[in-house]
Amino acid sequence: MEVEVKFKADKDIEDRIRSMAELVCEKEEIDLYFNSPVRDFRKSDEALRIRKDSEGVKITYKGPKIDPETKTREEIEIRVDNYEKAVELLKRLGFVPVREVAKRRRIYRLENVTICFDEVKELGMFVEIEIKSEDLESAKRKIFEIARQLGFDPAKSIRKSYLELLEDSDKEINRGARN
Amino acid sequence: MEVEVKFKADKDIEDRIRSMAELVCEKEEIDLYFNSPVRDFRKSDEALRIRKDSEGVKITYKGPKIDPETKTREEIEIRVDNYEKAVELLKRLGFVPVREVAKRRRIYRLENVTICFDEVKELGMFVEIEIKSEDLESAKRKIFEIARQLGFDPAKSIRKSYLELLEDSDKEINRGARN
């Protein structure tokens, strides 16, 4: 399980992250999200994406969120050898490309915790704090402790994915255009 | 495109293959076939499988056959890093495991032609002759020429997949059991 929280951030936050955690890598991640022909993943709270970055290509399925305070969910991920063929394969199986999410991500590590400083195209800066663990409660305690140390209010954690935030922002723009 | 014909074979055929083509490798292939939640792949003449062999794991989609004399069809194939996770991913996306097909395959090469001598569990020996090409007619000419050299009658080419042959044989067995 991927136990994870996300917060809206600004540039200063990254200095604080740098002072407590170690930079592991920096990369551009391009994610292409798909919807299912069987059930609307927006409603079932699932996600399917192909990610392309400097390390290669991965297909990831995310199950529904299982916790009210965090973005915690089951994740199944496989590495694949070819982006274009993976996209074509999913399309032939009936999956529909929905939207691309592009970001520059710097990944920091603090013991078993991963802290990502993300600059997301069209959305701005965010911090994600994550532990891979089957022990939800203890992982949450640790994650919220680090969030507080970075100056975040746990009550302001964002449960929406970048995809959902982008879709919300599209709606805002359309509403603005109609007014 | 995978331009391909298949014939029922016996042990002697392999000597003839060996005399004209070069052995490339021998391996056990375990294929797990899936059906789709959207349309019955038996009826749409499509196939989705995960193959596990000594070279690794691959997910393959095969489109409907496009030629009345051969098994020619479009094929999209990606290599993945983990068999169990790939199975789990497809299951979560709604695909249903149908059946495993296991065979020992010896792969021979003659110029751009691949000749496989297959010993398929529960089905027996077969030869598949294949060219990857976008030029269907010239590929077919070459394939049938080699088939004739090996002593096969092109009119006896088998268009059914091993999965379909196994399902036919299941039906036979059930019919026998009922009588």
mmCIF file of C-alpha atoms in Angstrom:
data_model
loop_
_atom_site.group_PDB
_atom_site.id
_atom_site.type_symbol
_atom_site.label_atom_id
_atom_site.label_comp_id
_atom_site.label_asym_id
_atom_site.label_seq_id
_atom_site.Cartn_x
_atom_site.Cartn_y
_atom_site.Cartn_z
ATOM 1 C CA MET A 1 0.000 0.000 0.000
ATOM 2 C CA GLU A 2 1.016 3.547 -0.749
ATOM 3 C CA VAL A 3 0.265 5.661 2.367
ATOM 4 C CA GLU A 4 0.462 9.240 1.148
ATOM 5 C CA VAL A 5 -0.511 12.838 1.892
ATOM 6 C CA LYS A 6 -0.233 15.884 -0.339
ATOM 7 C CA PHE A 7 -0.096 19.622 0.410
ATOM 8 C CA LYS A 8 -0.067 22.813 -1.652
ATOM 9 C CA ALA A 9 3.434 24.261 -1.273
ATOM 10 C CA ASP A 10 5.650 27.220 -2.084
ATOM 11 C CA LYS A 11 9.351 27.574 -2.918
ATOM 12 C CA ASP A 12 10.375 28.111 0.763
ATOM 13 C CA ILE A 13 9.107 24.682 1.737
ATOM 14 C CA GLU A 14 11.791 23.044 -0.353
ATOM 15 C CA ASP A 15 14.555 24.630 1.792
ATOM 16 C CA ARG A 16 12.942 23.060 4.828
ATOM 17 C CA ILE A 17 12.763 19.658 3.112
ATOM 18 C CA ARG A 18 16.426 19.963 2.068
ATOM 19 C CA SER A 19 17.446 20.669 5.692
ATOM 20 C CA MET A 20 15.930 17.423 6.997
ATOM 21 C CA ALA A 21 16.028 14.938 4.076
ATOM 22 C CA GLU A 22 18.432 13.812 1.387
ATOM 23 C CA LEU A 23 17.893 14.562 -2.315
ATOM 24 C CA VAL A 24 17.709 11.284 -4.249
ATOM 25 C CA CYS A 25 16.936 12.431 -7.786
ATOM 26 C CA GLU A 26 15.250 15.000 -9.957
ATOM 27 C CA LYS A 27 13.202 14.097 -13.003
ATOM 28 C CA GLU A 28 10.450 15.070 -15.408
ATOM 29 C CA GLU A 29 7.463 12.731 -15.146
ATOM 30 C CA ILE A 30 4.894 12.587 -17.937
ATOM 31 C CA ASP A 31 1.793 10.616 -16.920
ATOM 32 C CA LEU A 32 -0.955 9.650 -19.345
ATOM 33 C CA TYR A 33 -4.171 8.714 -17.515
ATOM 34 C CA PHE A 34 -6.794 6.375 -18.927
ATOM 35 C CA ASN A 35 -10.442 5.739 -18.182
ATOM 36 C CA SER A 36 -12.007 2.273 -18.286
ATOM 37 C CA PRO A 37 -14.677 1.079 -20.729
ATOM 38 C CA VAL A 38 -16.259 -0.926 -17.884
ATOM 39 C CA ARG A 39 -16.674 1.640 -15.097
ATOM 40 C CA ASP A 40 -15.948 5.370 -14.807
ATOM 41 C CA PHE A 41 -12.693 5.570 -12.827
ATOM 42 C CA ARG A 42 -13.694 9.087 -11.685
ATOM 43 C CA LYS A 43 -16.647 7.543 -9.845
ATOM 44 C CA SER A 44 -14.963 4.314 -8.724
ATOM 45 C CA ASP A 45 -11.963 6.371 -7.468
ATOM 46 C CA GLU A 46 -9.513 4.181 -9.384
ATOM 47 C CA ALA A 47 -6.714 5.272 -11.707
ATOM 48 C CA LEU A 48 -4.720 3.785 -14.574
ATOM 49 C CA ARG A 49 -1.732 5.578 -16.003
ATOM 50 C CA ILE A 50 1.416 5.122 -18.060
ATOM 51 C CA ARG A 51 4.364 7.088 -16.699
ATOM 52 C CA LYS A 52 7.401 8.066 -18.771
ATOM 53 C CA ASP A 53 10.490 9.477 -17.073
ATOM 54 C CA SER A 54 14.274 9.270 -17.270
ATOM 55 C CA GLU A 55 14.160 5.861 -15.535
ATOM 56 C CA GLY A 56 11.831 4.300 -18.116
ATOM 57 C CA VAL A 57 8.157 3.481 -18.519
ATOM 58 C CA LYS A 58 5.678 2.087 -15.977
ATOM 59 C CA ILE A 59 2.016 1.109 -16.023
ATOM 60 C CA THR A 60 0.301 1.767 -12.691
ATOM 61 C CA TYR A 61 -3.130 0.831 -11.397
ATOM 62 C CA LYS A 62 -4.386 2.572 -8.255
ATOM 63 C CA GLY A 63 -7.325 1.220 -6.292
ATOM 64 C CA PRO A 64 -9.917 3.366 -4.470
ATOM 65 C CA LYS A 65 -8.658 5.458 -1.523
ATOM 66 C CA ILE A 66 -9.154 3.561 1.716
ATOM 67 C CA ASP A 67 -8.620 6.274 4.337
ATOM 68 C CA PRO A 68 -10.521 9.561 4.940
ATOM 69 C CA GLU A 69 -7.477 11.667 5.882
ATOM 70 C CA THR A 70 -4.908 10.575 3.312
ATOM 71 C CA LYS A 71 -4.553 9.452 -0.309
ATOM 72 C CA THR A 72 -3.691 5.934 0.831
ATOM 73 C CA ARG A 73 -4.558 3.265 -1.728
ATOM 74 C CA GLU A 74 -3.403 0.007 -3.177
ATOM 75 C CA GLU A 75 -0.979 0.368 -6.054
ATOM 76 C CA ILE A 76 0.079 -2.217 -8.644
ATOM 77 C CA GLU A 77 2.961 -1.164 -10.838
ATOM 78 C CA ILE A 78 4.870 -2.902 -13.639
ATOM 79 C CA ARG A 79 7.817 -1.661 -15.669
ATOM 80 C CA VAL A 80 7.430 -1.951 -19.425
ATOM 81 C CA ASP A 81 9.877 -1.535 -22.275
ATOM 82 C CA ASN A 82 8.034 0.763 -24.681
ATOM 83 C CA TYR A 83 5.778 3.784 -24.099
ATOM 84 C CA GLU A 84 4.073 3.933 -27.512
ATOM 85 C CA LYS A 85 3.286 0.210 -27.552
ATOM 86 C CA ALA A 86 1.943 0.343 -23.974
ATOM 87 C CA VAL A 87 -0.404 3.206 -24.952
ATOM 88 C CA GLU A 88 -1.511 1.298 -28.063
ATOM 89 C CA LEU A 89 -2.082 -1.906 -26.048
ATOM 90 C CA LEU A 90 -4.317 -0.162 -23.489
ATOM 91 C CA LYS A 91 -6.255 1.577 -26.275
ATOM 92 C CA ARG A 92 -6.880 -1.732 -28.066
ATOM 93 C CA LEU A 93 -8.158 -3.182 -24.803
ATOM 94 C CA GLY A 94 -10.770 -0.404 -24.682
ATOM 95 C CA PHE A 95 -9.123 2.082 -22.307
ATOM 96 C CA VAL A 96 -9.510 5.745 -23.237
ATOM 97 C CA PRO A 97 -6.703 8.293 -22.786
ATOM 98 C CA VAL A 98 -8.075 11.100 -20.594
ATOM 99 C CA ARG A 99 -5.320 13.587 -19.916
ATOM 100 C CA GLU A 100 -1.592 14.071 -19.558
ATOM 101 C CA VAL A 101 -0.115 15.277 -16.254
ATOM 102 C CA ALA A 102 3.428 16.668 -16.500
ATOM 103 C CA LYS A 103 5.622 17.618 -13.587
ATOM 104 C CA ARG A 104 9.207 18.203 -12.500
ATOM 105 C CA ARG A 105 9.745 16.138 -9.336
ATOM 106 C CA ARG A 106 12.581 16.236 -6.852
ATOM 107 C CA ILE A 107 12.570 13.162 -4.642
ATOM 108 C CA TYR A 108 13.957 13.379 -1.083
ATOM 109 C CA ARG A 109 14.416 10.516 1.347
ATOM 110 C CA LEU A 110 14.236 10.498 5.154
ATOM 111 C CA GLU A 111 14.611 6.930 6.502
ATOM 112 C CA ASN A 112 11.682 5.002 4.982
ATOM 113 C CA VAL A 113 9.792 8.157 4.015
ATOM 114 C CA THR A 114 9.773 9.623 0.509
ATOM 115 C CA ILE A 115 9.161 13.365 0.195
ATOM 116 C CA CYS A 116 8.464 14.687 -3.302
ATOM 117 C CA PHE A 117 8.652 18.353 -4.212
ATOM 118 C CA ASP A 118 6.538 18.640 -7.358
ATOM 119 C CA GLU A 119 6.175 21.492 -9.819
ATOM 120 C CA VAL A 120 3.083 20.452 -11.742
ATOM 121 C CA LYS A 121 2.370 22.006 -15.136
ATOM 122 C CA GLU A 122 -0.741 24.235 -14.946
ATOM 123 C CA LEU A 123 -1.143 23.576 -11.178
ATOM 124 C CA GLY A 124 1.941 24.847 -9.333
ATOM 125 C CA MET A 125 3.972 23.472 -6.414
ATOM 126 C CA PHE A 126 3.025 20.583 -4.154
ATOM 127 C CA VAL A 127 4.654 18.311 -1.603
ATOM 128 C CA GLU A 128 3.799 14.625 -1.334
ATOM 129 C CA ILE A 129 4.915 12.614 1.697
ATOM 130 C CA GLU A 130 4.761 8.857 1.248
ATOM 131 C CA ILE A 131 5.536 5.552 2.959
ATOM 132 C CA LYS A 132 5.094 2.143 1.347
ATOM 133 C CA SER A 133 3.635 0.095 4.210
ATOM 134 C CA GLU A 134 0.894 -2.323 5.193
ATOM 135 C CA ASP A 135 0.600 -0.671 8.653
ATOM 136 C CA LEU A 136 -1.655 2.290 7.850
ATOM 137 C CA GLU A 137 -1.886 3.818 11.337
ATOM 138 C CA SER A 138 1.801 3.873 12.149
ATOM 139 C CA ALA A 139 2.643 5.118 8.626
ATOM 140 C CA LYS A 140 0.061 7.913 8.982
ATOM 141 C CA ARG A 141 1.487 8.970 12.375
ATOM 142 C CA LYS A 142 4.961 9.253 10.891
ATOM 143 C CA ILE A 143 3.774 11.063 7.763
ATOM 144 C CA PHE A 144 1.737 13.663 9.678
ATOM 145 C CA GLU A 145 4.641 14.217 12.087
ATOM 146 C CA ILE A 146 6.906 15.089 9.141
ATOM 147 C CA ALA A 147 4.160 17.226 7.596
ATOM 148 C CA ARG A 148 3.968 19.264 10.834
ATOM 149 C CA GLN A 149 7.763 19.621 10.928
ATOM 150 C CA LEU A 150 7.571 21.076 7.412
ATOM 151 C CA GLY A 151 4.918 23.529 8.604
ATOM 152 C CA PHE A 152 1.843 21.879 7.048
ATOM 153 C CA ASP A 153 -1.528 21.643 8.797
ATOM 154 C CA PRO A 154 -2.623 17.964 8.516
ATOM 155 C CA ALA A 155 -6.231 19.158 8.211
ATOM 156 C CA LYS A 156 -5.288 20.817 4.908
ATOM 157 C CA SER A 157 -4.035 17.644 3.240
ATOM 158 C CA ILE A 158 -5.307 17.336 -0.346
ATOM 159 C CA ARG A 159 -6.838 13.978 -1.235
ATOM 160 C CA LYS A 160 -7.404 14.759 -4.895
ATOM 161 C CA SER A 161 -4.937 13.510 -7.491
ATOM 162 C CA TYR A 162 -3.208 15.911 -9.873
ATOM 163 C CA LEU A 163 -5.507 14.558 -12.562
ATOM 164 C CA GLU A 164 -8.580 15.490 -10.511
ATOM 165 C CA LEU A 165 -7.142 18.930 -9.676
ATOM 166 C CA LEU A 166 -6.499 19.571 -13.359
ATOM 167 C CA GLU A 167 -10.030 18.476 -14.236
ATOM 168 C CA ASP A 168 -11.400 20.816 -11.532
ATOM 169 C CA SER A 169 -9.340 23.650 -12.959
ATOM 170 C CA ASP A 170 -10.642 22.890 -16.495
ATOM 171 C CA LYS A 171 -14.190 23.180 -15.121
ATOM 172 C CA GLU A 172 -13.325 26.546 -13.479
ATOM 173 C CA ILE A 173 -11.941 27.828 -16.752
ATOM 174 C CA ASN A 174 -15.036 26.678 -18.667
ATOM 175 C CA ARG A 175 -17.289 28.305 -16.068
ATOM 176 C CA GLY A 176 -15.297 31.543 -16.393
ATOM 177 C CA ALA A 177 -15.582 31.399 -20.178
ATOM 178 C CA ARG A 178 -19.373 31.017 -19.977
ATOM 179 C CA ASN A 179 -19.835 34.012 -17.604
ATOM 180 C CA MET B 1 1.916 -7.708 -38.496
ATOM 181 C CA GLU B 2 2.536 -11.331 -37.682
ATOM 182 C CA VAL B 3 1.990 -13.387 -40.879
ATOM 183 C CA GLU B 4 1.772 -16.979 -39.667
ATOM 184 C CA VAL B 5 0.614 -20.475 -40.533
ATOM 185 C CA LYS B 6 0.388 -23.524 -38.308
ATOM 186 C CA PHE B 7 0.333 -27.272 -39.058
ATOM 187 C CA LYS B 8 -0.114 -30.435 -37.026
ATOM 188 C CA ALA B 9 3.271 -32.164 -37.004
ATOM 189 C CA ASP B 10 5.153 -35.269 -35.967
ATOM 190 C CA LYS B 11 8.686 -35.916 -34.734
ATOM 191 C CA ASP B 12 10.079 -36.537 -38.277
ATOM 192 C CA ILE B 13 9.205 -33.015 -39.367
ATOM 193 C CA GLU B 14 11.758 -31.604 -36.979
ATOM 194 C CA ASP B 15 14.595 -33.398 -38.803
ATOM 195 C CA ARG B 16 13.489 -31.722 -42.012
ATOM 196 C CA ILE B 17 13.376 -28.300 -40.288
ATOM 197 C CA ARG B 18 16.846 -28.893 -38.862
ATOM 198 C CA SER B 19 18.205 -29.685 -42.325
ATOM 199 C CA MET B 20 17.111 -26.348 -43.775
ATOM 200 C CA ALA B 21 17.054 -23.853 -40.845
ATOM 201 C CA GLU B 22 19.242 -22.919 -37.894
ATOM 202 C CA LEU B 23 18.222 -23.602 -34.270
ATOM 203 C CA VAL B 24 18.073 -20.312 -32.370
ATOM 204 C CA CYS B 25 16.815 -21.390 -28.952
ATOM 205 C CA GLU B 26 14.698 -23.822 -26.990
ATOM 206 C CA LYS B 27 12.397 -22.761 -24.176
ATOM 207 C CA GLU B 28 9.331 -23.509 -22.107
ATOM 208 C CA GLU B 29 6.573 -20.961 -22.687
ATOM 209 C CA ILE B 30 3.718 -20.603 -20.217
ATOM 210 C CA ASP B 31 0.920 -18.407 -21.565
ATOM 211 C CA LEU B 32 -2.007 -17.234 -19.466
ATOM 212 C CA TYR B 33 -4.907 -16.059 -21.639
ATOM 213 C CA PHE B 34 -7.497 -13.512 -20.521
ATOM 214 C CA ASN B 35 -10.965 -12.581 -21.669
ATOM 215 C CA SER B 36 -12.247 -9.012 -21.718
ATOM 216 C CA PRO B 37 -15.097 -7.611 -19.590
ATOM 217 C CA VAL B 38 -16.168 -5.492 -22.585
ATOM 218 C CA ARG B 39 -16.455 -8.024 -25.409
ATOM 219 C CA ASP B 40 -15.999 -11.790 -25.646
ATOM 220 C CA PHE B 41 -12.564 -12.263 -27.245
ATOM 221 C CA ARG B 42 -13.694 -15.686 -28.513
ATOM 222 C CA LYS B 43 -16.287 -13.922 -30.669
ATOM 223 C CA SER B 44 -14.246 -10.836 -31.567
ATOM 224 C CA ASP B 45 -11.305 -13.128 -32.503
ATOM 225 C CA GLU B 46 -8.903 -11.138 -30.299
ATOM 226 C CA ALA B 47 -6.483 -12.439 -27.678
ATOM 227 C CA LEU B 48 -4.736 -11.097 -24.610
ATOM 228 C CA ARG B 49 -2.064 -13.104 -22.867
ATOM 229 C CA ILE B 50 0.847 -12.907 -20.463
ATOM 230 C CA ARG B 51 3.780 -15.081 -21.488
ATOM 231 C CA LYS B 52 6.446 -16.293 -19.084
ATOM 232 C CA ASP B 53 9.607 -17.945 -20.427
ATOM 233 C CA SER B 54 13.335 -18.046 -19.794
ATOM 234 C CA GLU B 55 13.700 -14.634 -21.501
ATOM 235 C CA GLY B 56 11.222 -12.888 -19.207
ATOM 236 C CA VAL B 57 7.592 -11.787 -19.217
ATOM 237 C CA LYS B 58 5.552 -10.214 -22.013
ATOM 238 C CA ILE B 59 1.983 -8.955 -22.387
ATOM 239 C CA THR B 60 0.615 -9.486 -25.892
ATOM 240 C CA TYR B 61 -2.565 -8.291 -27.566
ATOM 241 C CA LYS B 62 -3.579 -9.938 -30.827
ATOM 242 C CA GLY B 63 -6.176 -8.378 -33.105
ATOM 243 C CA PRO B 64 -8.695 -10.311 -35.224
ATOM 244 C CA LYS B 65 -7.281 -12.480 -38.023
ATOM 245 C CA ILE B 66 -7.247 -10.560 -41.307
ATOM 246 C CA ASP B 67 -6.628 -13.314 -43.854
ATOM 247 C CA PRO B 68 -8.710 -16.431 -44.681
ATOM 248 C CA GLU B 69 -5.747 -18.783 -45.303
ATOM 249 C CA THR B 70 -3.395 -17.903 -42.433
ATOM 250 C CA LYS B 71 -3.392 -16.789 -38.792
ATOM 251 C CA THR B 72 -2.135 -13.342 -39.819
ATOM 252 C CA ARG B 73 -3.093 -10.613 -37.353
ATOM 253 C CA GLU B 74 -1.842 -7.462 -35.757
ATOM 254 C CA GLU B 75 0.199 -8.008 -32.627
ATOM 255 C CA ILE B 76 1.163 -5.517 -29.918
ATOM 256 C CA GLU B 77 3.694 -6.791 -27.406
ATOM 257 C CA ILE B 78 5.399 -5.188 -24.406
ATOM 258 C CA ARG B 79 7.991 -6.648 -22.070
ATOM 259 C CA VAL B 80 7.186 -6.297 -18.368
ATOM 260 C CA ASP B 81 9.262 -6.886 -15.253
ATOM 261 C CA ASN B 82 6.984 -9.036 -13.079
ATOM 262 C CA TYR B 83 4.588 -11.877 -13.940
ATOM 263 C CA GLU B 84 2.492 -11.879 -10.743
ATOM 264 C CA LYS B 85 1.997 -8.114 -10.789
ATOM 265 C CA ALA B 86 1.075 -8.157 -14.485
ATOM 266 C CA VAL B 87 -1.591 -10.823 -13.785
ATOM 267 C CA GLU B 88 -2.901 -8.804 -10.824
ATOM 268 C CA LEU B 89 -2.982 -5.592 -12.871
ATOM 269 C CA LEU B 90 -5.035 -7.172 -15.670
ATOM 270 C CA LYS B 91 -7.403 -8.744 -13.124
ATOM 271 C CA ARG B 92 -7.982 -5.387 -11.402
ATOM 272 C CA LEU B 93 -8.758 -3.841 -14.785
ATOM 273 C CA GLY B 94 -11.533 -6.417 -15.212
ATOM 274 C CA PHE B 95 -9.834 -9.041 -17.398
ATOM 275 C CA VAL B 96 -10.616 -12.644 -16.545
ATOM 276 C CA PRO B 97 -7.981 -15.418 -16.689
ATOM 277 C CA VAL B 98 -9.310 -18.113 -19.024
ATOM 278 C CA ARG B 99 -6.672 -20.779 -19.407
ATOM 279 C CA GLU B 100 -3.000 -21.575 -19.362
ATOM 280 C CA VAL B 101 -1.248 -22.910 -22.467
ATOM 281 C CA ALA B 102 2.124 -24.561 -21.834
ATOM 282 C CA LYS B 103 4.566 -25.692 -24.483
ATOM 283 C CA ARG B 104 8.174 -26.554 -25.193
ATOM 284 C CA ARG B 105 9.225 -24.531 -28.233
ATOM 285 C CA ARG B 106 12.296 -24.862 -30.396
ATOM 286 C CA ILE B 107 12.788 -21.811 -32.569
ATOM 287 C CA TYR B 108 14.557 -22.133 -35.926
ATOM 288 C CA ARG B 109 15.492 -19.317 -38.279
ATOM 289 C CA LEU B 110 15.760 -19.300 -42.078
ATOM 290 C CA GLU B 111 16.577 -15.788 -43.349
ATOM 291 C CA ASN B 112 13.643 -13.611 -42.171
ATOM 292 C CA VAL B 113 11.409 -16.624 -41.452
ATOM 293 C CA THR B 114 10.873 -18.064 -37.970
ATOM 294 C CA ILE B 115 9.945 -21.744 -37.755
ATOM 295 C CA CYS B 116 8.759 -23.009 -34.359
ATOM 296 C CA PHE B 117 8.563 -26.669 -33.457
ATOM 297 C CA ASP B 118 6.093 -26.789 -30.568
ATOM 298 C CA GLU B 119 5.234 -29.609 -28.181
ATOM 299 C CA VAL B 120 2.031 -28.319 -26.627
ATOM 300 C CA LYS B 121 0.820 -29.809 -23.356
ATOM 301 C CA GLU B 122 -2.414 -31.805 -23.906
ATOM 302 C CA LEU B 123 -2.338 -31.108 -27.694
ATOM 303 C CA GLY B 124 0.812 -32.607 -29.191
ATOM 304 C CA MET B 125 3.274 -31.418 -31.838
ATOM 305 C CA PHE B 126 2.821 -28.457 -34.188
ATOM 306 C CA VAL B 127 4.905 -26.326 -36.515
ATOM 307 C CA GLU B 128 4.375 -22.585 -36.849
ATOM 308 C CA ILE B 129 5.976 -20.671 -39.725
ATOM 309 C CA GLU B 130 6.062 -16.928 -39.293
ATOM 310 C CA ILE B 131 7.277 -13.682 -40.868
ATOM 311 C CA LYS B 132 6.904 -10.256 -39.295
ATOM 312 C CA SER B 133 5.961 -8.106 -42.294
ATOM 313 C CA GLU B 134 3.564 -5.480 -43.573
ATOM 314 C CA ASP B 135 3.543 -7.109 -47.035
ATOM 315 C CA LEU B 136 0.982 -9.873 -46.516
ATOM 316 C CA GLU B 137 1.023 -11.392 -50.017
ATOM 317 C CA SER B 138 4.782 -11.733 -50.403
ATOM 318 C CA ALA B 139 5.095 -13.042 -46.819
ATOM 319 C CA LYS B 140 2.372 -15.634 -47.505
ATOM 320 C CA ARG B 141 4.090 -16.791 -50.703
ATOM 321 C CA LYS B 142 7.330 -17.358 -48.831
ATOM 322 C CA ILE B 143 5.661 -19.057 -45.866
ATOM 323 C CA PHE B 144 3.660 -21.489 -48.016
ATOM 324 C CA GLU B 145 6.767 -22.263 -50.082
ATOM 325 C CA ILE B 146 8.608 -23.313 -46.910
ATOM 326 C CA ALA B 147 5.546 -25.217 -45.704
ATOM 327 C CA ARG B 148 5.566 -27.235 -48.961
ATOM 328 C CA GLN B 149 9.310 -27.906 -48.633
ATOM 329 C CA LEU B 150 8.598 -29.328 -45.161
ATOM 330 C CA GLY B 151 5.912 -31.563 -46.663
ATOM 331 C CA PHE B 152 2.816 -29.690 -45.455
ATOM 332 C CA ASP B 153 -0.293 -29.193 -47.575
ATOM 333 C CA PRO B 154 -1.118 -25.426 -47.388
ATOM 334 C CA ALA B 155 -4.817 -26.320 -47.504
ATOM 335 C CA LYS B 156 -4.391 -28.053 -44.131
ATOM 336 C CA SER B 157 -3.112 -24.975 -42.320
ATOM 337 C CA ILE B 158 -4.753 -24.587 -38.887
ATOM 338 C CA ARG B 159 -6.102 -21.100 -38.174
ATOM 339 C CA LYS B 160 -7.139 -21.841 -34.596
ATOM 340 C CA SER B 161 -4.903 -20.781 -31.727
ATOM 341 C CA TYR B 162 -3.641 -23.319 -29.176
ATOM 342 C CA LEU B 163 -6.122 -21.768 -26.746
ATOM 343 C CA GLU B 164 -9.015 -22.473 -29.139
ATOM 344 C CA LEU B 165 -7.757 -26.009 -29.846
ATOM 345 C CA LEU B 166 -7.577 -26.695 -26.087
ATOM 346 C CA GLU B 167 -11.088 -25.329 -25.613
ATOM 347 C CA ASP B 168 -12.320 -27.552 -28.474
ATOM 348 C CA SER B 169 -10.658 -30.528 -26.826
ATOM 349 C CA ASP B 170 -12.307 -29.652 -23.469
ATOM 350 C CA LYS B 171 -15.677 -29.675 -25.243
ATOM 351 C CA GLU B 172 -14.889 -33.076 -26.792
ATOM 352 C CA ILE B 173 -14.006 -34.475 -23.384
ATOM 353 C CA ASN B 174 -17.196 -33.071 -21.830
ATOM 354 C CA ARG B 175 -19.254 -34.510 -24.678
ATOM 355 C CA GLY B 176 -17.584 -37.888 -24.114
ATOM 356 C CA ALA B 177 -18.318 -37.727 -20.407
ATOM 357 C CA ARG B 178 -21.998 -37.030 -21.045
ATOM 358 C CA ASN B 179 -22.411 -39.971 -23.481
#
